[in-house]
Coordinates of C-alpha atoms and ligand atoms in Angstrom, one line a residue:
X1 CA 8.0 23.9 -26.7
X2 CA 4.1 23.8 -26.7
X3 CA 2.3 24.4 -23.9
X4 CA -1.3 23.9 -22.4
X5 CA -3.5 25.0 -20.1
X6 CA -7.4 23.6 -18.8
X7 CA -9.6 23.6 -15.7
X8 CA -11.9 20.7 -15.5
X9 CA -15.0 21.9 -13.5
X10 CA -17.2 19.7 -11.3
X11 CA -20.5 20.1 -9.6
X12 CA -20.9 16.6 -7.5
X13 CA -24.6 16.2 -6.1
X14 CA -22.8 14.3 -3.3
X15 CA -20.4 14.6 -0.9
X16 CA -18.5 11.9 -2.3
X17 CA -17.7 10.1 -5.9
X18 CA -14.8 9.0 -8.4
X19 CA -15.3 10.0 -11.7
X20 CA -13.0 8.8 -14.9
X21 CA -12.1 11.9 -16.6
X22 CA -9.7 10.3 -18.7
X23 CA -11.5 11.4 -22.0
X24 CA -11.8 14.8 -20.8
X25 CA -7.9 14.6 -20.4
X26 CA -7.9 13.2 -24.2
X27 CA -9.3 16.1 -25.0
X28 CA -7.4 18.5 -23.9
X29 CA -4.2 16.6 -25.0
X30 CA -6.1 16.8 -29.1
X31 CA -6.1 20.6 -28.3
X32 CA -2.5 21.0 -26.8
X33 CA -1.2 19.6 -30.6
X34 CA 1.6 17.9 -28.7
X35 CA 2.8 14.3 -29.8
X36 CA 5.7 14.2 -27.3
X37 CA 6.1 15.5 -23.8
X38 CA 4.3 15.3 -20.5
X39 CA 0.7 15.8 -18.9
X40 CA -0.2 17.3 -15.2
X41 CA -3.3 16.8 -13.7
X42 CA -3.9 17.9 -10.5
X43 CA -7.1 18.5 -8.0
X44 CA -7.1 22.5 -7.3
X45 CA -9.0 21.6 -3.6
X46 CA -7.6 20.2 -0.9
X47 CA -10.4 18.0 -0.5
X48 CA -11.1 16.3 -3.7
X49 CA -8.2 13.6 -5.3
X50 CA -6.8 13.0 -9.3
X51 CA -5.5 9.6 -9.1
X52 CA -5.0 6.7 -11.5
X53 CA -6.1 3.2 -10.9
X54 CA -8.9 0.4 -13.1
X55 CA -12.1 2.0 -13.9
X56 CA -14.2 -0.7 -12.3
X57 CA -17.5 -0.2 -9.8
X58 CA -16.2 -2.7 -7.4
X59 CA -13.0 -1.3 -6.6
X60 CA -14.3 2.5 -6.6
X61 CA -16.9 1.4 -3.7
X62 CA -13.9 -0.5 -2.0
X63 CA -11.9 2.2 -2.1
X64 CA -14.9 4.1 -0.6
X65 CA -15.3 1.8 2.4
X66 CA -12.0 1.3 2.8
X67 CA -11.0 5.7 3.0
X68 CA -14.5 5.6 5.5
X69 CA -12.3 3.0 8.1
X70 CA -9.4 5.1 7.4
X71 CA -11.1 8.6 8.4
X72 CA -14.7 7.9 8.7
X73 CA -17.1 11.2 8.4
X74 CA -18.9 11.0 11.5
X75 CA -18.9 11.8 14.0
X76 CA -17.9 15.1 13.0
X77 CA -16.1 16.1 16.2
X78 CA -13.6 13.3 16.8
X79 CA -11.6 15.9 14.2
X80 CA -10.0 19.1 15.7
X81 CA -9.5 20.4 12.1
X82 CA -13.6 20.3 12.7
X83 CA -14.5 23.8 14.2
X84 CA -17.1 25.6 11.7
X85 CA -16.7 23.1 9.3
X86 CA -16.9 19.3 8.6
X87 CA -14.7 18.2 6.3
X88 CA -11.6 16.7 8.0
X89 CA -12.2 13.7 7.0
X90 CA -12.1 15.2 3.4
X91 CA -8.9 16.6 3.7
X92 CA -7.0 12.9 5.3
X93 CA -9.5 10.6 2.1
X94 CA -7.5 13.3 0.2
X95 CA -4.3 12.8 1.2
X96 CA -4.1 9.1 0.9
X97 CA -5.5 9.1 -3.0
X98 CA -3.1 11.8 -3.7
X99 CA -2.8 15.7 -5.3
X100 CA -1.8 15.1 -9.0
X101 CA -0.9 13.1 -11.6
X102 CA 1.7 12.9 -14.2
X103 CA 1.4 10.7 -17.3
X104 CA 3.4 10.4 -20.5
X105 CA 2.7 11.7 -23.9
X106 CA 3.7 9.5 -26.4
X107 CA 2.8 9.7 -30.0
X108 CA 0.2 12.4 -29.6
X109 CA -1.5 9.9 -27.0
X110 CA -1.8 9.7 -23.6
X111 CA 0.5 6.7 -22.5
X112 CA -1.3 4.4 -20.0
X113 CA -1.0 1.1 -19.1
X114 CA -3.3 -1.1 -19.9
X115 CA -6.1 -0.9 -17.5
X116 CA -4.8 2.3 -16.1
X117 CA -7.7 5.7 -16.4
X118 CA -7.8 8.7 -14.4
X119 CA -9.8 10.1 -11.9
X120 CA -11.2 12.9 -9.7
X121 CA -11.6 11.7 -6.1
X122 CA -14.1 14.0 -4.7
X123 CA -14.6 14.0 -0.8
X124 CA -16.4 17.0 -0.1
X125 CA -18.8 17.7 -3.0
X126 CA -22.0 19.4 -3.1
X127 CA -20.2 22.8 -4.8
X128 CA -18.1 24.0 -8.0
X129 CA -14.6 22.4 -7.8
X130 CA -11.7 22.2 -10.2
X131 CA -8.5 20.3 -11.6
X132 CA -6.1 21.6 -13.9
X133 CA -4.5 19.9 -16.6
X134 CA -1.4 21.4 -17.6
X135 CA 0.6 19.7 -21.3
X136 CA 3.6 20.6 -22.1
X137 CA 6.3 19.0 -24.9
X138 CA 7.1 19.4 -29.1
Ligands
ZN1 ZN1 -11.5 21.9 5.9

């Protein structure tokens, strides 16, 4: 069994974003050399998201607003989690997009649906953060 290992590094300006790293994930599938097995991509913070959904600009802000109702930022001390830091908020937007992802491999290709790409949710940006992709199969 092959098996592959790859930190994706990110430096978001701001504290929040979605970014389609599905052709990074491409990438490190063409190094891995496997045709049939499984990928892993997971966010290494527990504020930040991978997740998979449509790669459209309309949804992404939706999702935005929508994660703001859910656990808005401010103000910062309606959150107990909130003493020296500010970032509650981060950690809930990142439990509802989710940890990780799994995905088929299929043919030496990543198998998606149709409008399916994945992302990094990122709710507390503004530093160096990571996800790891992890390939294994034949
Ligand atoms: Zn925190």
């Amino acid at each position: 069994m092959k098996s592959h290992r790859k930190e994706l590094w990110f430096h978001v300006p701001t504290r929040r974003a979605y970014i389609n790293i599905t052709p990074q994930v491409e990438d490190a599938l063409a190094e891995s050399g496997v045709q049939e097995g499984l990928c892993l991509v997971n966010a290494m913070h527990i504020t930040a998201s991978v997740f998979i959904n449509d790669d459209e600009p309309g949804l992404h802000q939706d999702y935005d607003e929508w994660l703001e109702r859910l656990a808005p930022h401010a103000p910062v001390e309606q959150y107990r989690h909130n003493v020296g830091e500010d970032n509650a908020d981060a950690h809930m937007k990142r439990q509802v997009m989710g940890r990780e992802v799994v995905v088929a491999i299929s043919q030496g290709r990543l198998d998606l649906g149709t409008w399916e790409q994945i992302f990094y949710g990122e709710f507390d940006g503004r530093r160096k953060k990571r996800a790891l992709v992890k390939i294994i199969g034949e």
